[in-house]
mmCIF file with all atom_site columns, C-alpha atoms in Angstrom:
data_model
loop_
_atom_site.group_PDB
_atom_site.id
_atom_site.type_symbol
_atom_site.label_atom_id
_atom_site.label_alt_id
_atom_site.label_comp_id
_atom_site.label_asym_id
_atom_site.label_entity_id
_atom_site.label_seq_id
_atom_site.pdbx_PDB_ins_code
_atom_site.Cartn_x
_atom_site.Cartn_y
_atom_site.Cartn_z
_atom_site.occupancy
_atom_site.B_iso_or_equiv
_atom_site.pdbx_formal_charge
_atom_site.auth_seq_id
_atom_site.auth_comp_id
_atom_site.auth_asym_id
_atom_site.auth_atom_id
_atom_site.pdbx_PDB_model_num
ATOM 1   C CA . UNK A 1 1   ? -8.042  -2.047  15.191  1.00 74.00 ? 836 UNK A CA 1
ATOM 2   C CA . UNK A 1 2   ? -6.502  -0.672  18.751  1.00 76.00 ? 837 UNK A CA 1
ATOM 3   C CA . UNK A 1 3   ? -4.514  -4.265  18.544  1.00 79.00 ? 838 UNK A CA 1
ATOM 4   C CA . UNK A 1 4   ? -2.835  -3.053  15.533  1.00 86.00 ? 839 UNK A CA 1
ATOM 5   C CA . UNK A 1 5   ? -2.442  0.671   16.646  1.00 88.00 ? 840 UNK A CA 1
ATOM 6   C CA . UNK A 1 6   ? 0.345   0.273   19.159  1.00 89.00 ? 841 UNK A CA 1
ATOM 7   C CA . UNK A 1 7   ? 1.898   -1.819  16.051  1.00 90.00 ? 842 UNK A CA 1
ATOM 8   C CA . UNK A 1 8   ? 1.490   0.674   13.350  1.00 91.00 ? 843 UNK A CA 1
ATOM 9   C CA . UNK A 1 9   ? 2.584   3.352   15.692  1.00 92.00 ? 844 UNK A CA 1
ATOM 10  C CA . UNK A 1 10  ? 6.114   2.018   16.815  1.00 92.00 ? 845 UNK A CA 1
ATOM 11  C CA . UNK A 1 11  ? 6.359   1.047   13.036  1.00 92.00 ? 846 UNK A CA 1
ATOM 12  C CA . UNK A 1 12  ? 6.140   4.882   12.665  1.00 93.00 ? 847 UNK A CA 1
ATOM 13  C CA . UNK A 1 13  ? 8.686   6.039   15.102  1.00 94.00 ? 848 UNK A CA 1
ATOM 14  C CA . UNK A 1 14  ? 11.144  3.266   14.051  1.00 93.00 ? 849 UNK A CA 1
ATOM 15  C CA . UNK A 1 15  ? 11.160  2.990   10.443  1.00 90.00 ? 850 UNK A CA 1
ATOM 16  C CA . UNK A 1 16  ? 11.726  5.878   7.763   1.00 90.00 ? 851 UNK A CA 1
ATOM 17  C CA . UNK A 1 17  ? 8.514   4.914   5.704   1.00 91.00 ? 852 UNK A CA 1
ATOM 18  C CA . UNK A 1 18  ? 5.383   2.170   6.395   1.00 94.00 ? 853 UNK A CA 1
ATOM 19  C CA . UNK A 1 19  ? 3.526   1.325   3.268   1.00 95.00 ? 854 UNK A CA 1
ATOM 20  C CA . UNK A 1 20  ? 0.349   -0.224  4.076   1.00 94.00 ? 855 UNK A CA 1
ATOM 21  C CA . UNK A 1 21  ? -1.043  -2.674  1.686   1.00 95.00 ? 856 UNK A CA 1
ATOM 22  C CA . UNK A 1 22  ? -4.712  -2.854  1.374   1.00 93.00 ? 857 UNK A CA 1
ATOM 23  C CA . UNK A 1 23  ? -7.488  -5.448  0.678   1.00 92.00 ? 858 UNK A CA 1
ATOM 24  C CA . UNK A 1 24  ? -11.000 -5.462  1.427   1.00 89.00 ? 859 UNK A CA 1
ATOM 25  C CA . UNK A 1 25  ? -12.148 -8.831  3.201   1.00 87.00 ? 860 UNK A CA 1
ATOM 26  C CA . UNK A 1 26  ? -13.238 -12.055 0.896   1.00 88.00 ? 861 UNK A CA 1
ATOM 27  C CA . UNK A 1 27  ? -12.606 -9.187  -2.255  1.00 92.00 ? 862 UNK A CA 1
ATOM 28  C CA . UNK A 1 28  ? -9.591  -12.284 -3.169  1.00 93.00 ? 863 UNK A CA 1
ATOM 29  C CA . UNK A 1 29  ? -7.682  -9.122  -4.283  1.00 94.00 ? 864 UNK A CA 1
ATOM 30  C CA . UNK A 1 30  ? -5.448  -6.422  -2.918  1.00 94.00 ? 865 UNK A CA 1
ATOM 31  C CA . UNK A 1 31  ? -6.289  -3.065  -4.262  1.00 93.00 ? 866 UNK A CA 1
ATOM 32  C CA . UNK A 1 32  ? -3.912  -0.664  -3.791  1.00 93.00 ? 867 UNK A CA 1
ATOM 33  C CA . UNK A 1 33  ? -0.845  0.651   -1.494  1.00 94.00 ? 868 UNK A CA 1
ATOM 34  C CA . UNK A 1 34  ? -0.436  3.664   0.470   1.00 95.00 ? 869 UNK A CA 1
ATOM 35  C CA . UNK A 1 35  ? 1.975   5.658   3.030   1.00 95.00 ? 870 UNK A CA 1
ATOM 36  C CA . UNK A 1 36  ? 1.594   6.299   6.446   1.00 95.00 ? 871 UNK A CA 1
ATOM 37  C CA . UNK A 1 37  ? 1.535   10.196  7.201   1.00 95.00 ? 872 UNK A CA 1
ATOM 38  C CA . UNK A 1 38  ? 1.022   10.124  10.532  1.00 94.00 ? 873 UNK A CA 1
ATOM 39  C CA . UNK A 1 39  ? 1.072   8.336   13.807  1.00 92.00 ? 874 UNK A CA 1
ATOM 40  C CA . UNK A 1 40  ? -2.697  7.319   15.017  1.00 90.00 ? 875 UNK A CA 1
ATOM 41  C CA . UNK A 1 41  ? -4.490  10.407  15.840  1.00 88.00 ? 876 UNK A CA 1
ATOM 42  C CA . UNK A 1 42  ? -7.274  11.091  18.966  1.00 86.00 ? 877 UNK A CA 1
ATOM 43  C CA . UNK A 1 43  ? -9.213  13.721  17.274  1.00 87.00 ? 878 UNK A CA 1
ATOM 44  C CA . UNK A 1 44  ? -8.261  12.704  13.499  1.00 88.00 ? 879 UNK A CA 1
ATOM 45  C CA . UNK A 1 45  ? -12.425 12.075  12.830  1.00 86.00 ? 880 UNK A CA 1
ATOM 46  C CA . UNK A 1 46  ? -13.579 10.448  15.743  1.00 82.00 ? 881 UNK A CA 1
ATOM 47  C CA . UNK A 1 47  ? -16.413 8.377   15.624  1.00 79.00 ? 882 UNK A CA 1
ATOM 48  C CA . UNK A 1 48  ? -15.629 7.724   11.402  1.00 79.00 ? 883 UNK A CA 1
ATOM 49  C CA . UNK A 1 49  ? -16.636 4.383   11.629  1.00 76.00 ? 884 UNK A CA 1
ATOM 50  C CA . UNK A 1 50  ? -19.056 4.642   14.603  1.00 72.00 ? 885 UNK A CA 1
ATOM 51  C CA . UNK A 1 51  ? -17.409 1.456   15.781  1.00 70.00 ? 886 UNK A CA 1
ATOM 52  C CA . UNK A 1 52  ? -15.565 1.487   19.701  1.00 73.00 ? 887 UNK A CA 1
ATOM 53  C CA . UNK A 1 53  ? -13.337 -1.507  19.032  1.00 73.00 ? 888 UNK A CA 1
ATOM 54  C CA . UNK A 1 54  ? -11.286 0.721   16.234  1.00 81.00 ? 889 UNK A CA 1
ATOM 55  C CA . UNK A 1 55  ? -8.372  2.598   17.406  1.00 84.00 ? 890 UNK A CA 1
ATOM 56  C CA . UNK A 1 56  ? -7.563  6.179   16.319  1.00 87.00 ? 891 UNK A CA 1
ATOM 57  C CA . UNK A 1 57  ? -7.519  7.157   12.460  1.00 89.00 ? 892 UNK A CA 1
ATOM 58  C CA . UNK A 1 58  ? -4.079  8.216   10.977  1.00 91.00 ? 893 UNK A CA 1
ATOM 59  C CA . UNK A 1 59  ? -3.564  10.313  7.625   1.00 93.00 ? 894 UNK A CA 1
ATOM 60  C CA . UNK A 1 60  ? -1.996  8.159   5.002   1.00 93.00 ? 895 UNK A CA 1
ATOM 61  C CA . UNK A 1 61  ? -1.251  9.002   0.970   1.00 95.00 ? 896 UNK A CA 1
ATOM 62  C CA . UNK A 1 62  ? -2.176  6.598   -1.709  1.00 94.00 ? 897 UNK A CA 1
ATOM 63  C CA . UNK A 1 63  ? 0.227   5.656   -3.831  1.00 93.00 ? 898 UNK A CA 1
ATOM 64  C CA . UNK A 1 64  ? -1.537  3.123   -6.084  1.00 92.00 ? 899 UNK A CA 1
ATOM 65  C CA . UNK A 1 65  ? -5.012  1.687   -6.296  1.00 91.00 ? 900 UNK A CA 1
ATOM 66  C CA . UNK A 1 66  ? -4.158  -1.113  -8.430  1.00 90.00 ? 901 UNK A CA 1
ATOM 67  C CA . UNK A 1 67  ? -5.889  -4.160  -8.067  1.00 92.00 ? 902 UNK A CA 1
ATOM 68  C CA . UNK A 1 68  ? -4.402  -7.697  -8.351  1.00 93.00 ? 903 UNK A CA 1
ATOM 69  C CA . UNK A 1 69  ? -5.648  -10.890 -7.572  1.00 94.00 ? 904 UNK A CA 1
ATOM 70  C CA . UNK A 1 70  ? -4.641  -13.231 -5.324  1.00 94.00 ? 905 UNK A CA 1
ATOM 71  C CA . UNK A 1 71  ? -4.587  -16.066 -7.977  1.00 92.00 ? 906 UNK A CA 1
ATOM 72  C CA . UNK A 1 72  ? -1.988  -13.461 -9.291  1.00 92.00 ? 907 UNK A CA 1
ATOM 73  C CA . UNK A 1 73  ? 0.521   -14.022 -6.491  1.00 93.00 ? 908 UNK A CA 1
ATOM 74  C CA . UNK A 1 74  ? -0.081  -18.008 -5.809  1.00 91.00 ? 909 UNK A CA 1
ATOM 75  C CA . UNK A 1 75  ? 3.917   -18.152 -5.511  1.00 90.00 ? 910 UNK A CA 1
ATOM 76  C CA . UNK A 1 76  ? 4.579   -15.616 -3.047  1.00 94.00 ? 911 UNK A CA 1
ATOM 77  C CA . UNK A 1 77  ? 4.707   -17.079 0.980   1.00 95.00 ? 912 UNK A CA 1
ATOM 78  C CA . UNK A 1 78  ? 4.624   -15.091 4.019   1.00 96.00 ? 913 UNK A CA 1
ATOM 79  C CA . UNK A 1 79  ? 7.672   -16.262 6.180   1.00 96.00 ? 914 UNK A CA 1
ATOM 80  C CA . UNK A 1 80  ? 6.110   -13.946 8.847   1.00 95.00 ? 915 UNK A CA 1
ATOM 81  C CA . UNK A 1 81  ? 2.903   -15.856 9.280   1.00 96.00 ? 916 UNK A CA 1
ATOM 82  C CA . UNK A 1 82  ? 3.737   -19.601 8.882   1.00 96.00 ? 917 UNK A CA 1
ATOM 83  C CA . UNK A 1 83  ? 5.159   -19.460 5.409   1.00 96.00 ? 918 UNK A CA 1
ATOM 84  C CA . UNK A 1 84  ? 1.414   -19.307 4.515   1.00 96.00 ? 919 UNK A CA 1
ATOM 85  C CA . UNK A 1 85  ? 0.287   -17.842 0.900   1.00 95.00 ? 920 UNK A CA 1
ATOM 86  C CA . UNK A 1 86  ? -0.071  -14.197 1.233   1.00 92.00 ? 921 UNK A CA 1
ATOM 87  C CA . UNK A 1 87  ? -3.739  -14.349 1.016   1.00 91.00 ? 922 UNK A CA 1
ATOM 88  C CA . UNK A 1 88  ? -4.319  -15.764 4.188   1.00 92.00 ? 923 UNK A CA 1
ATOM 89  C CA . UNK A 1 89  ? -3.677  -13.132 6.590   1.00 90.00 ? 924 UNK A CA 1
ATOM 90  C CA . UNK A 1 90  ? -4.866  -11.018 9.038   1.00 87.00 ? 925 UNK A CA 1
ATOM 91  C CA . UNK A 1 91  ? -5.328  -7.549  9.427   1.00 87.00 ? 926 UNK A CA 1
ATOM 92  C CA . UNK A 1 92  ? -1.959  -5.848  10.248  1.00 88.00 ? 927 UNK A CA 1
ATOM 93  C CA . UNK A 1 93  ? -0.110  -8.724  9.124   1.00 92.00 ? 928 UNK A CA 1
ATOM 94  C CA . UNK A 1 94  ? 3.371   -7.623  8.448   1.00 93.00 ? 929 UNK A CA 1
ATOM 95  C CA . UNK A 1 95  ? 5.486   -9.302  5.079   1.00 94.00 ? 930 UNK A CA 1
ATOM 96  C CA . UNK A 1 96  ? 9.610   -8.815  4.514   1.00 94.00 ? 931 UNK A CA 1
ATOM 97  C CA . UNK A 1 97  ? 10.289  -6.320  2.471   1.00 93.00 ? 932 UNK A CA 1
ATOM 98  C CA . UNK A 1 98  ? 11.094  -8.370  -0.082  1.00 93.00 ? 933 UNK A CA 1
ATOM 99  C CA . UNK A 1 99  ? 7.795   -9.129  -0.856  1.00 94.00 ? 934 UNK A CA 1
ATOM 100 C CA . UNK A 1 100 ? 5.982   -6.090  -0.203  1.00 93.00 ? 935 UNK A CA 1
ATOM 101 C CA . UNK A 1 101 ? 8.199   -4.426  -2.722  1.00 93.00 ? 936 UNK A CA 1
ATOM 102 C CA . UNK A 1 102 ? 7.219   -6.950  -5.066  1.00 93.00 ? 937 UNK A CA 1
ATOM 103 C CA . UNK A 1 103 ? 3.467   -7.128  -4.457  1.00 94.00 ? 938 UNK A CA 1
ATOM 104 C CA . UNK A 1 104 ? 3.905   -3.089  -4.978  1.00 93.00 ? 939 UNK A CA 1
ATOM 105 C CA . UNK A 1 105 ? 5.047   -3.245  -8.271  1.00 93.00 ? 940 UNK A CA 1
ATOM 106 C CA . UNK A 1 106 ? 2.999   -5.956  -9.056  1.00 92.00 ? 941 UNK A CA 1
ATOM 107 C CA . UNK A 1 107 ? 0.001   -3.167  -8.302  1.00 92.00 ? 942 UNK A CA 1
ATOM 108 C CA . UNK A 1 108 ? 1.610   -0.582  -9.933  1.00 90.00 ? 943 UNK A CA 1
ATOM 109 C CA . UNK A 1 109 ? 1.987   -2.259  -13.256 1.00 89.00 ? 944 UNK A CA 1
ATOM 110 C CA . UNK A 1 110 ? -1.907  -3.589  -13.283 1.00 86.00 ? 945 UNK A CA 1
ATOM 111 C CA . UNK A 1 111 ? -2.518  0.507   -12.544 1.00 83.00 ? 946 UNK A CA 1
ATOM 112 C CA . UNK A 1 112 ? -0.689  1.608   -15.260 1.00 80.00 ? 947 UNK A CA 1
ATOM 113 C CA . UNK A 1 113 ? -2.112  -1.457  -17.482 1.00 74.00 ? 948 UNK A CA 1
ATOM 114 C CA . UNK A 1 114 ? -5.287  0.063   -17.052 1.00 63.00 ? 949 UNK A CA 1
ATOM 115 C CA . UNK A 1 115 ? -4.302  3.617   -17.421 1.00 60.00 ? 950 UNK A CA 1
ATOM 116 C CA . UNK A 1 116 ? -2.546  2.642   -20.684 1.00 59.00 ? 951 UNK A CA 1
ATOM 117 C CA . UNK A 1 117 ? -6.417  1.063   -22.058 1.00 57.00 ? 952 UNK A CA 1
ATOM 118 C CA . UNK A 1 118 ? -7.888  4.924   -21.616 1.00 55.00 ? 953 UNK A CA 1
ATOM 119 C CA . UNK A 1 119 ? -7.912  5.804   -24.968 1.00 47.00 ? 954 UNK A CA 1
ATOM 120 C CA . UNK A 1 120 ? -10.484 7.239   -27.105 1.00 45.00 ? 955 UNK A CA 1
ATOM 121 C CA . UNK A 1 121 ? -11.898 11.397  -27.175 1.00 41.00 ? 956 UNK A CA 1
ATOM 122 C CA . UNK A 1 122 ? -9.804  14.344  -26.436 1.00 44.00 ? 957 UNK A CA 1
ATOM 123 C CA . UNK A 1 123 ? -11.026 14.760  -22.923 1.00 45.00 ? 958 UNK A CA 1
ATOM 124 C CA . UNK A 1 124 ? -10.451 11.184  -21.851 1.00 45.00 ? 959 UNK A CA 1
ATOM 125 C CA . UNK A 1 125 ? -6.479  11.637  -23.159 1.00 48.00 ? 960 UNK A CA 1
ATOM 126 C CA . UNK A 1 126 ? -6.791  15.261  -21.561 1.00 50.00 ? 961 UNK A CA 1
ATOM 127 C CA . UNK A 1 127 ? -8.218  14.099  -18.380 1.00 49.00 ? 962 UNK A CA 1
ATOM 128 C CA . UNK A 1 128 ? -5.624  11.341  -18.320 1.00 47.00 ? 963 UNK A CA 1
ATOM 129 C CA . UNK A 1 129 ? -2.543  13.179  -19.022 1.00 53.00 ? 964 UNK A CA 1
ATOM 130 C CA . UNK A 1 130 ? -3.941  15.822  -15.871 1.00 54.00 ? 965 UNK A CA 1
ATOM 131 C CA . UNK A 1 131 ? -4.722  12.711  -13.750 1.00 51.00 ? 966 UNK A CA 1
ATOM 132 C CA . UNK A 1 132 ? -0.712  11.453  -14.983 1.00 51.00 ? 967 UNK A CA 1
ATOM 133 C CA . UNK A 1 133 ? 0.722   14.977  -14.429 1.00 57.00 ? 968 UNK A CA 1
ATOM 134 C CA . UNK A 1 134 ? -0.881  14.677  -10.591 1.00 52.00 ? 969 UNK A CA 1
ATOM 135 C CA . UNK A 1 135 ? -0.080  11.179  -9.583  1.00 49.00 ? 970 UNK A CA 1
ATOM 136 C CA . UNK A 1 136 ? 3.218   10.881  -11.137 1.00 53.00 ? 971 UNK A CA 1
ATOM 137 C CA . UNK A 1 137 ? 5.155   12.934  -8.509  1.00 56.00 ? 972 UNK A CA 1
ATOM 138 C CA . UNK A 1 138 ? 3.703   10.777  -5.849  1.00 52.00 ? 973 UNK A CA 1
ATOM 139 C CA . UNK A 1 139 ? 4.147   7.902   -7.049  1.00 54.00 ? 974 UNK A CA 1
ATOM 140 C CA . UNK A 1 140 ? 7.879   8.558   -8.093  1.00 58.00 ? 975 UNK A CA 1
ATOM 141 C CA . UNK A 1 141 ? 8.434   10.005  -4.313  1.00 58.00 ? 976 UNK A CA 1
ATOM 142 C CA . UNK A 1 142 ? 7.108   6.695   -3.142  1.00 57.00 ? 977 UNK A CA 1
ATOM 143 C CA . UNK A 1 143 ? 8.802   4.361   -5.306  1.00 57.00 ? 978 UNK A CA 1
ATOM 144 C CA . UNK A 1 144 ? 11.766  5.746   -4.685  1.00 60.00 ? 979 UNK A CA 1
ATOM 145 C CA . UNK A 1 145 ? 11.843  5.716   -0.880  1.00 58.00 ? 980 UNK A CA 1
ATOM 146 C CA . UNK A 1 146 ? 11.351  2.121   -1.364  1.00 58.00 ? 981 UNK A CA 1
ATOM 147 C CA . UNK A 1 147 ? 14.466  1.708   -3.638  1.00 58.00 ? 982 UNK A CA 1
ATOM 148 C CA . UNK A 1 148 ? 16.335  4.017   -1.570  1.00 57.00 ? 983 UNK A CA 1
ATOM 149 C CA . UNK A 1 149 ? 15.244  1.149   1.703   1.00 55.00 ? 984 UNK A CA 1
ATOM 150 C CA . UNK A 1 150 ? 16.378  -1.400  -1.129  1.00 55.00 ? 985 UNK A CA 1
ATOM 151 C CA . UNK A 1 151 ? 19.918  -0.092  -1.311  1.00 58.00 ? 986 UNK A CA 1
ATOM 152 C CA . UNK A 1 152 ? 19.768  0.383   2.765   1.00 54.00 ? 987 UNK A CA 1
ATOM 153 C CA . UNK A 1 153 ? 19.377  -2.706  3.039   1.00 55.00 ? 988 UNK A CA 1
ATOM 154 C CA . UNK A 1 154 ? 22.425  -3.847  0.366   1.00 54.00 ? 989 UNK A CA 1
ATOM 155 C CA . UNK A 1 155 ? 19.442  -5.232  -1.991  1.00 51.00 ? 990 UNK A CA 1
ATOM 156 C CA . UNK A 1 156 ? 20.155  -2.942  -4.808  1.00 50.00 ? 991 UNK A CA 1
ATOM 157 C CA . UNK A 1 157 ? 19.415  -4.339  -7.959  1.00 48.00 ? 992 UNK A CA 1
ATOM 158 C CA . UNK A 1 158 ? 17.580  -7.230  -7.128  1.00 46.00 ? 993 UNK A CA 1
#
């Protein structure tokens, strides 16, 4: 939303890396993290969503699409937003790191819980192992700019 863009944006400028978590409204799940590539963008495909109240599109890269349900994370609060359980939020609603980093594993595991049930013909372990080969060096790029904000941050190891 154009509330959110002047958010995302400074979040952008300021900060090596924003991963934006995503969930779907009432889906009771999130499914799946990505990276912001870019700041908000005029003529990045205007008129996407056919909808004036939405600010510019910006290019991100998807690091995960695994799902997991909120009844999966009934422990984790959000000290920005009232200590409230994570699943009540709004959209844009910032977390620490902390628990982004967790809730980002979290997603990556059910991913790779899933990936790990594809077994069966040839060209289901072929198409895997090319679909693996792709997503790895992504997902290790990602995972370790987090880690490297981890040990910014003096939280190495934890």
């Amino acid at each position: 939303t154009k509330m959110n863009s002047h958010k995302l944006t400074e979040a952008f400028r300021g900060s090596d890396h924003v991963i934006l978590i995503f969930s779907v409204n009432e889906s009771r799940q999130y499914q799946g993290f990505a990276r912001m590539e870019s700041e908000p963008e005029v003529n990045l495909y205007p008129g996407l969503f056919n909808a004036n109240f939405l600010a510019p599109n910006f290019r991100i890269k998807w690091i995960s699409k695994g799902c997991i349900g909120f009844d999966s994370l009934e422990g984790f609060k959000n000290p920005f937003n009232d200590n409230l359980p994570l699943k009540i939020a709004r959209d844009g609603q910032e977390m620490p790191f902390e628990t982004g980093y967790e809730v980002c594993l979290l997603m990556e595991e059910a991913e790779q819980g899933i990936e790990d049930m594809e077994t069966g013909s040839e060209s289901t372990q072929t198409s895997y192992n090319r679909k693996k080969e792709e997503t790895d060096d992504t997902q290790d790029e990602a995972l370790l700019a987090i880690e490297e904000l981890r040990i910014s941050r003096g939280m190495e190891g934890k």
